[in-house]
Amino acid sequence: MSYHAGFVGLIGLPNSGKSTLMNALVGEKVSIVTAKPQTTRRRVIGIVTREDMQAVFVDAPGLVQAKSGLNQFLRDEAHDVITQSDVLIAVLNVDEKSLEHLDEMLKLVRESGKPWIALIHKTDLPLLHRPQILRERLSDSGVQVVQGSAMTEPDSIRESILAAIKPLLPVATAPLYDQELYTLSPTRELCAEIVREKCFETLHQEVPFGLAVRIMRFDEESDALVKIIAEIMVAKENHRPIVIGKGGSVLKKIGTEARKEMEKLLGRKVYLDLNVTSKTNWQKNTGMMKDLGYVVPKA
Ligand SMILES: Nc1nc2c(ncn2[C@@H]2O[C@H](COP(=O)(O)OP(=O)(O)OP(=O)(O)O)[C@@H](O)[C@H]2O)c(=O)[nH]1
Ligand SMILES: [Mg+2]
């Protein structure tokens, strides 16, 4: 039995369900998921180790066209994941409105020269003819096509994908990472992302897209309690009162939901303090972008 190990990039348009897929593959929540596009900003690693393989999945931001600011970072980050991966999974959601954008995404994957498979995703949605239309678009590519829904059938999608990618992964003598590891994200990063997820779910229009979250303090007070102070940075002064809400009601909702999820993650009680600050147009400030980790690592 040959052993295979390598990096597998999840590539697709915004909202195609890449992060939901990542969580289904790993069996743990490592990537945040929301109904809004452009939720994932920095790549997230999720590791699946089996007796005969280790797949290091890389959840990338959705592919967008952009020439500046945060969107340019999202674009560059997704392109870099393509470059750094050994194998790609092109995620095509059946409810995607623009077939043209799907074709552009497929072109990018094909032109990378990497081995790849396609996933026709969200097949639980009642769009009966769409999977067939997408299959026809893929028919001359000669790649393996898997279909399913990470939301409603996580186990079967995981097994189909692992079986399809294994022969495409490089042959290896040993796993790349410790077999017990399932993500490389530090706990602080996971906590910051939880706050950002709750902001995305609670806030609307342009506000969530212009905010970033930093963990300012992470104090393990005891075996039973962690004290976390996080900063929610907004890009415009007038977004601050929106995030706080009347009498602090919006911030309280974000805080309560984030705290509950952090308690699940950490297995301890969490005391969470959220501060909202405005840093006008931080997305245009190279220093702040770097500070937040929104820079593409140099190869
Ligand atoms: N019906 C259905 N919805 C799904 C499925 N997978 C994901 N979704 C929903 O699609 C939306 C986007 O999911 P994400 O996993 O955040 O998508 P993404 O591709 O990571 O999005 P970006 O990070 O913004 O590029 C969320 O509302 C999910 O609940 C699926 O299999 N079926
Ligand atoms: Mg995502």
Tab-separated table of C-alpha atoms and ligand atoms in Angstrom:
chain	number	residue	atom	x	y	z
A	1	MET	CA	0.000	0.000	0.000
A	2	SER	CA	1.592	3.318	-1.045
A	3	TYR	CA	1.491	6.291	1.305
A	4	HIS	CA	0.481	9.710	-0.067
A	5	ALA	CA	0.675	13.172	1.515
A	6	GLY	CA	0.317	16.735	0.281
A	7	PHE	CA	-1.509	20.032	0.127
A	8	VAL	CA	-4.997	20.252	-1.373
A	9	GLY	CA	-6.354	23.730	-2.222
A	10	LEU	CA	-10.114	24.360	-2.067
A	11	ILE	CA	-10.756	26.763	-4.925
A	12	GLY	CA	-14.053	28.352	-5.910
A	13	LEU	CA	-16.125	31.482	-6.183
A	14	PRO	CA	-17.199	33.335	-3.017
A	15	ASN	CA	-20.010	31.540	-1.130
A	16	SER	CA	-19.576	28.231	-2.957
A	17	GLY	CA	-19.278	26.406	0.385
A	18	LYS	CA	-15.505	25.879	0.593
A	19	SER	CA	-15.312	26.514	4.333
A	20	THR	CA	-18.347	24.307	5.017
A	21	LEU	CA	-16.595	21.623	2.987
A	22	MET	CA	-13.364	22.125	4.945
A	23	ASN	CA	-15.195	21.602	8.248
A	24	ALA	CA	-16.886	18.469	6.876
A	25	LEU	CA	-13.553	17.061	5.702
A	26	VAL	CA	-11.841	17.659	9.037
A	27	GLY	CA	-14.863	16.858	11.199
A	28	GLU	CA	-14.194	19.964	13.310
A	29	LYS	CA	-15.003	23.624	12.870
A	30	VAL	CA	-11.745	25.153	11.691
A	31	SER	CA	-13.104	27.662	9.180
A	32	ILE	CA	-15.853	30.197	9.739
A	33	VAL	CA	-19.004	30.006	7.588
A	34	THR	CA	-21.579	32.696	6.883
A	35	ALA	CA	-24.271	33.373	4.296
A	36	LYS	CA	-22.286	36.404	3.074
A	37	PRO	CA	-19.642	36.165	0.329
A	38	GLN	CA	-15.983	36.943	1.113
A	39	THR	CA	-16.139	35.477	4.599
A	40	THR	CA	-12.773	33.688	4.443
A	41	ARG	CA	-9.860	36.123	4.288
A	42	ARG	CA	-6.678	34.266	5.152
A	43	ARG	CA	-6.067	30.655	4.174
A	44	VAL	CA	-7.045	28.073	6.783
A	45	ILE	CA	-5.382	24.692	7.084
A	46	GLY	CA	-7.305	21.525	7.974
A	47	ILE	CA	-5.520	18.181	8.229
A	48	VAL	CA	-6.987	14.731	7.647
A	49	THR	CA	-4.719	11.815	8.555
A	50	ARG	CA	-5.512	8.244	7.560
A	51	GLU	CA	-3.500	5.046	7.630
A	52	ASP	CA	-2.536	5.438	3.970
A	53	MET	CA	-2.550	9.228	3.509
A	54	GLN	CA	-2.376	12.716	4.977
A	55	ALA	CA	-4.330	15.406	3.154
A	56	VAL	CA	-3.523	18.957	4.215
A	57	PHE	CA	-6.536	20.916	2.987
A	58	VAL	CA	-6.175	24.647	2.411
A	59	ASP	CA	-9.387	26.687	2.492
A	60	ALA	CA	-8.844	29.764	0.330
A	61	PRO	CA	-10.809	32.993	-0.004
A	62	GLY	CA	-13.335	32.959	-2.870
A	63	LEU	CA	-11.896	34.139	-6.184
A	64	VAL	CA	-12.615	37.817	-6.797
A	65	GLN	CA	-11.274	40.354	-9.262
A	66	ALA	CA	-9.620	43.327	-7.586
A	67	LYS	CA	-6.690	45.680	-7.896
A	68	SER	CA	-6.425	47.224	-4.455
A	69	GLY	CA	-7.104	47.005	-0.734
A	70	LEU	CA	-8.537	43.999	1.064
A	71	ASN	CA	-10.052	42.542	-2.114
A	72	GLN	CA	-6.668	42.507	-3.776
A	73	PHE	CA	-5.344	40.592	-0.788
A	74	LEU	CA	-8.212	38.060	-1.118
A	75	ARG	CA	-7.427	37.635	-4.798
A	76	ASP	CA	-3.670	37.243	-4.249
A	77	GLU	CA	-4.213	34.876	-1.338
A	78	ALA	CA	-6.450	32.583	-3.425
A	79	HIS	CA	-3.945	32.646	-6.313
A	80	ASP	CA	-1.103	31.827	-3.917
A	81	VAL	CA	-3.036	28.840	-2.536
A	82	ILE	CA	-3.318	27.556	-6.118
A	83	THR	CA	0.438	27.958	-6.588
A	84	GLN	CA	1.353	26.297	-3.279
A	85	SER	CA	-0.977	23.283	-3.534
A	86	ASP	CA	-0.135	19.830	-4.874
A	87	VAL	CA	-3.742	19.106	-5.834
A	88	LEU	CA	-6.778	21.359	-6.333
A	89	ILE	CA	-10.474	20.840	-5.733
A	90	ALA	CA	-12.590	23.141	-7.919
A	91	VAL	CA	-15.786	23.756	-5.960
A	92	LEU	CA	-18.785	24.528	-8.198
A	93	ASN	CA	-21.986	25.335	-6.335
A	94	VAL	CA	-25.217	24.450	-8.120
A	95	ASP	CA	-26.835	27.778	-7.199
A	96	GLU	CA	-24.069	29.904	-8.775
A	97	LYS	CA	-25.753	32.534	-10.943
A	98	SER	CA	-22.829	33.287	-13.217
A	99	LEU	CA	-21.707	30.379	-15.390
A	100	GLU	CA	-19.221	32.810	-16.895
A	101	HIS	CA	-17.510	33.292	-13.516
A	102	LEU	CA	-17.472	29.515	-13.026
A	103	ASP	CA	-15.753	29.139	-16.394
A	104	GLU	CA	-13.141	31.741	-15.394
A	105	MET	CA	-12.499	29.848	-12.164
A	106	LEU	CA	-12.136	26.546	-14.050
A	107	LYS	CA	-9.744	28.179	-16.510
A	108	LEU	CA	-7.516	29.286	-13.645
A	109	VAL	CA	-7.509	25.791	-12.146
A	110	ARG	CA	-6.771	24.155	-15.525
A	111	GLU	CA	-3.986	26.616	-16.341
A	112	SER	CA	-2.274	25.960	-13.003
A	113	GLY	CA	-1.116	22.626	-14.428
A	114	LYS	CA	-1.887	20.941	-11.088
A	115	PRO	CA	-3.804	17.684	-10.843
A	116	TRP	CA	-7.388	18.481	-9.824
A	117	ILE	CA	-10.875	17.143	-9.258
A	118	ALA	CA	-14.211	18.957	-9.437
A	119	LEU	CA	-16.884	19.022	-6.774
A	120	ILE	CA	-20.436	19.863	-7.795
A	121	HIS	CA	-21.553	21.248	-4.474
A	122	LYS	CA	-24.795	22.055	-2.614
A	123	THR	CA	-26.697	19.337	-4.467
A	124	ASP	CA	-29.273	19.308	-1.657
A	125	LEU	CA	-30.707	22.465	-3.252
A	126	PRO	CA	-33.711	21.800	-5.505
A	127	LEU	CA	-31.997	22.752	-8.776
A	128	LEU	CA	-32.519	19.485	-10.601
A	129	HIS	CA	-30.914	20.313	-13.955
A	130	ARG	CA	-27.935	22.270	-12.681
A	131	PRO	CA	-25.685	19.317	-11.722
A	132	GLN	CA	-26.089	17.946	-15.246
A	133	ILE	CA	-25.312	21.337	-16.833
A	134	LEU	CA	-22.154	21.612	-14.693
A	135	ARG	CA	-21.135	18.034	-15.537
A	136	GLU	CA	-21.391	18.877	-19.241
A	137	ARG	CA	-19.107	21.892	-18.718
A	138	LEU	CA	-16.551	19.568	-17.141
A	139	SER	CA	-16.921	16.696	-19.605
A	140	ASP	CA	-13.938	17.539	-21.819
A	141	SER	CA	-11.578	18.134	-18.865
A	142	GLY	CA	-11.140	14.416	-18.168
A	143	VAL	CA	-11.091	14.965	-14.406
A	144	GLN	CA	-12.967	13.059	-11.764
A	145	VAL	CA	-16.215	14.751	-10.729
A	146	VAL	CA	-17.657	14.272	-7.255
A	147	GLN	CA	-21.014	15.657	-6.242
A	148	GLY	CA	-22.764	16.203	-2.946
A	149	SER	CA	-23.543	18.522	-0.075
A	150	ALA	CA	-21.117	19.199	2.764
A	151	MET	CA	-24.035	20.531	4.764
A	152	THR	CA	-26.405	17.566	4.567
A	153	GLU	CA	-24.032	14.637	3.902
A	154	PRO	CA	-20.616	15.530	5.388
A	155	ASP	CA	-19.454	11.921	5.851
A	156	SER	CA	-20.172	10.741	2.337
A	157	ILE	CA	-18.620	13.856	0.748
A	158	ARG	CA	-15.475	13.374	2.874
A	159	GLU	CA	-15.041	9.750	1.840
A	160	SER	CA	-15.686	10.457	-1.869
A	161	ILE	CA	-13.169	13.309	-1.865
A	162	LEU	CA	-10.465	11.399	0.014
A	163	ALA	CA	-10.798	8.478	-2.410
A	164	ALA	CA	-10.633	10.807	-5.435
A	165	ILE	CA	-7.595	12.833	-4.338
A	166	LYS	CA	-5.426	10.088	-2.858
A	167	PRO	CA	-3.910	8.904	-6.163
A	168	LEU	CA	-3.234	12.544	-7.140
A	169	LEU	CA	-1.247	13.347	-3.968
A	170	PRO	CA	2.533	12.941	-4.022
A	171	VAL	CA	3.904	9.634	-2.764
A	172	ALA	CA	5.525	10.182	0.639
A	173	THR	CA	7.348	8.191	3.252
A	174	ALA	CA	5.746	9.900	6.244
A	175	PRO	CA	2.997	12.390	7.124
A	176	LEU	CA	3.841	16.096	6.806
A	177	TYR	CA	2.355	17.012	10.184
A	178	ASP	CA	1.825	15.332	13.546
A	179	GLN	CA	-1.007	12.830	13.129
A	180	GLU	CA	-2.959	14.331	16.036
A	181	LEU	CA	-3.097	17.819	14.502
A	182	TYR	CA	-6.233	18.866	12.639
A	183	THR	CA	-5.467	22.551	12.078
A	184	LEU	CA	-2.497	24.896	12.198
A	185	SER	CA	-4.585	27.871	13.344
A	186	PRO	CA	-3.566	28.987	16.836
A	187	THR	CA	-6.392	29.179	19.396
A	188	ARG	CA	-6.205	32.992	19.452
A	189	GLU	CA	-6.747	33.075	15.703
A	190	LEU	CA	-9.732	30.712	15.964
A	191	CYS	CA	-11.215	32.981	18.657
A	192	ALA	CA	-10.722	36.121	16.539
A	193	GLU	CA	-12.408	34.358	13.625
A	194	ILE	CA	-15.366	33.354	15.823
A	195	VAL	CA	-15.939	37.020	16.687
A	196	ARG	CA	-15.684	37.949	12.998
A	197	GLU	CA	-18.193	35.228	12.084
A	198	LYS	CA	-20.722	36.574	14.603
A	199	CYS	CA	-20.160	40.109	13.250
A	200	PHE	CA	-20.797	38.862	9.693
A	201	GLU	CA	-24.006	37.141	10.787
A	202	THR	CA	-25.316	40.096	12.781
A	203	LEU	CA	-24.275	43.114	10.690
A	204	HIS	CA	-25.336	44.061	7.189
A	205	GLN	CA	-24.450	45.991	4.049
A	206	GLU	CA	-20.877	47.248	3.944
A	207	VAL	CA	-20.181	47.092	7.715
A	208	PRO	CA	-18.953	43.454	8.050
A	209	PHE	CA	-16.729	43.696	4.978
A	210	GLY	CA	-14.824	46.616	6.476
A	211	LEU	CA	-14.190	45.134	9.878
A	212	ALA	CA	-11.338	43.159	11.345
A	213	VAL	CA	-10.876	41.499	14.721
A	214	ARG	CA	-7.787	41.318	16.897
A	215	ILE	CA	-7.323	39.470	20.164
A	216	MET	CA	-5.687	41.960	22.514
A	217	ARG	CA	-5.428	39.696	25.576
A	218	PHE	CA	-5.856	35.991	26.103
A	219	ASP	CA	-5.377	35.210	29.780
A	220	GLU	CA	-5.765	31.686	31.100
A	221	GLU	CA	-7.023	32.722	34.531
A	222	SER	CA	-7.456	29.129	35.721
A	223	ASP	CA	-8.269	25.625	34.445
A	224	ALA	CA	-11.884	26.741	34.427
A	225	LEU	CA	-11.739	30.296	33.023
A	226	VAL	CA	-10.186	32.162	30.111
A	227	LYS	CA	-10.359	35.947	29.912
A	228	ILE	CA	-10.331	37.293	26.364
A	229	ILE	CA	-10.242	40.915	25.277
A	230	ALA	CA	-10.895	41.452	21.567
A	231	GLU	CA	-10.932	44.539	19.424
A	232	ILE	CA	-13.400	44.934	16.572
A	233	MET	CA	-11.914	47.455	14.154
A	234	VAL	CA	-14.266	49.219	11.769
A	235	ALA	CA	-13.165	51.068	8.651
A	236	LYS	CA	-15.445	54.089	9.071
A	237	GLU	CA	-16.274	56.158	12.148
A	238	ASN	CA	-20.032	55.930	11.442
A	239	HIS	CA	-19.869	52.097	11.567
A	240	ARG	CA	-18.960	52.171	15.255
A	241	PRO	CA	-22.444	53.036	16.579
A	242	ILE	CA	-23.934	50.419	14.206
A	243	VAL	CA	-21.729	47.654	15.653
A	244	ILE	CA	-22.515	48.787	19.214
A	245	GLY	CA	-26.276	49.242	18.666
A	246	LYS	CA	-28.849	50.993	20.834
A	247	GLY	CA	-27.769	50.695	24.453
A	248	GLY	CA	-25.057	48.253	23.369
A	249	SER	CA	-27.627	45.673	22.191
A	250	VAL	CA	-25.894	44.638	18.939
A	251	LEU	CA	-22.481	44.237	20.549
A	252	LYS	CA	-24.048	42.257	23.374
A	253	LYS	CA	-25.612	39.826	20.877
A	254	ILE	CA	-22.291	39.400	19.030
A	255	GLY	CA	-20.498	38.895	22.360
A	256	THR	CA	-22.946	36.334	23.725
A	257	GLU	CA	-22.849	34.213	20.582
A	258	ALA	CA	-19.065	34.420	20.292
A	259	ARG	CA	-18.558	33.558	23.951
A	260	LYS	CA	-20.744	30.435	23.699
A	261	GLU	CA	-18.786	29.178	20.719
A	262	MET	CA	-15.422	29.934	22.340
A	263	GLU	CA	-16.518	27.981	25.419
A	264	LYS	CA	-17.254	24.976	23.183
A	265	LEU	CA	-13.840	25.320	21.516
A	266	LEU	CA	-11.849	25.801	24.716
A	267	GLY	CA	-13.907	23.537	27.007
A	268	ARG	CA	-13.782	26.270	29.636
A	269	LYS	CA	-15.815	29.264	30.769
A	270	VAL	CA	-14.921	32.408	28.842
A	271	TYR	CA	-15.097	35.989	30.000
A	272	LEU	CA	-15.218	37.999	26.773
A	273	ASP	CA	-14.774	41.732	26.495
A	274	LEU	CA	-15.304	43.347	23.081
A	275	ASN	CA	-14.106	46.860	22.224
A	276	VAL	CA	-15.095	48.615	19.014
A	277	THR	CA	-12.561	51.008	17.553
A	278	SER	CA	-12.521	52.882	14.291
A	279	LYS	CA	-9.379	52.892	12.170
A	280	THR	CA	-10.410	54.807	9.096
A	281	ASN	CA	-9.626	52.927	5.875
A	282	TRP	CA	-7.300	50.437	7.571
A	283	GLN	CA	-7.572	48.328	4.402
A	284	LYS	CA	-5.560	50.979	2.550
A	285	ASN	CA	-2.836	51.108	5.195
A	286	THR	CA	-0.001	48.691	4.400
A	287	GLY	CA	1.213	48.591	8.011
A	288	MET	CA	-2.212	47.732	9.420
A	289	MET	CA	-2.865	45.143	6.717
A	290	LYS	CA	0.432	43.521	7.612
A	291	ASP	CA	-0.310	43.699	11.313
A	292	LEU	CA	-3.602	41.859	10.722
A	293	GLY	CA	-1.859	39.161	8.696
A	294	TYR	CA	-3.370	40.299	5.424
A	295	VAL	CA	-0.178	39.838	3.430
A	296	VAL	CA	0.555	36.978	1.099
A	297	PRO	CA	3.549	35.042	2.460
A	298	LYS	CA	6.618	35.090	0.218
A	299	ALA	CA	7.476	31.683	-1.217
B	1	LIG	N1	-27.791	24.309	0.772
B	1	LIG	C1	-26.485	24.270	1.069
B	1	LIG	N2	-25.871	25.368	1.531
B	1	LIG	C2	-24.552	25.295	1.812
B	1	LIG	C3	-23.792	24.109	1.613
B	1	LIG	N3	-22.510	24.372	1.960
B	1	LIG	C4	-22.477	25.655	2.374
B	1	LIG	N4	-23.709	26.208	2.309
B	1	LIG	C5	-24.069	27.589	2.663
B	1	LIG	O1	-23.450	28.481	1.756
B	1	LIG	C6	-23.055	29.696	2.439
B	1	LIG	C7	-21.581	29.951	2.205
B	1	LIG	O2	-20.839	28.916	2.821
B	1	LIG	P1	-19.281	29.046	3.110
B	1	LIG	O3	-18.800	27.702	3.509
B	1	LIG	O4	-19.005	30.193	4.028
B	1	LIG	O5	-18.752	29.412	1.642
B	1	LIG	P2	-17.277	29.836	1.181
B	1	LIG	O6	-17.094	29.290	-0.187
B	1	LIG	O7	-16.286	29.440	2.200
B	1	LIG	O8	-17.407	31.411	1.109
B	1	LIG	P3	-16.210	32.532	1.094
B	1	LIG	O9	-15.297	32.245	2.223
B	1	LIG	O10	-16.959	33.793	1.309
B	1	LIG	O11	-15.579	32.443	-0.244
B	1	LIG	C8	-23.432	29.490	3.907
B	1	LIG	O12	-24.686	30.096	4.144
B	1	LIG	C9	-23.528	27.977	4.043
B	1	LIG	O13	-24.395	27.556	5.077
B	1	LIG	C10	-24.469	22.947	1.102
B	1	LIG	O14	-23.908	21.869	0.902
B	1	LIG	N5	-25.810	23.096	0.851
B	2	MG	MG	-14.953	30.542	3.264
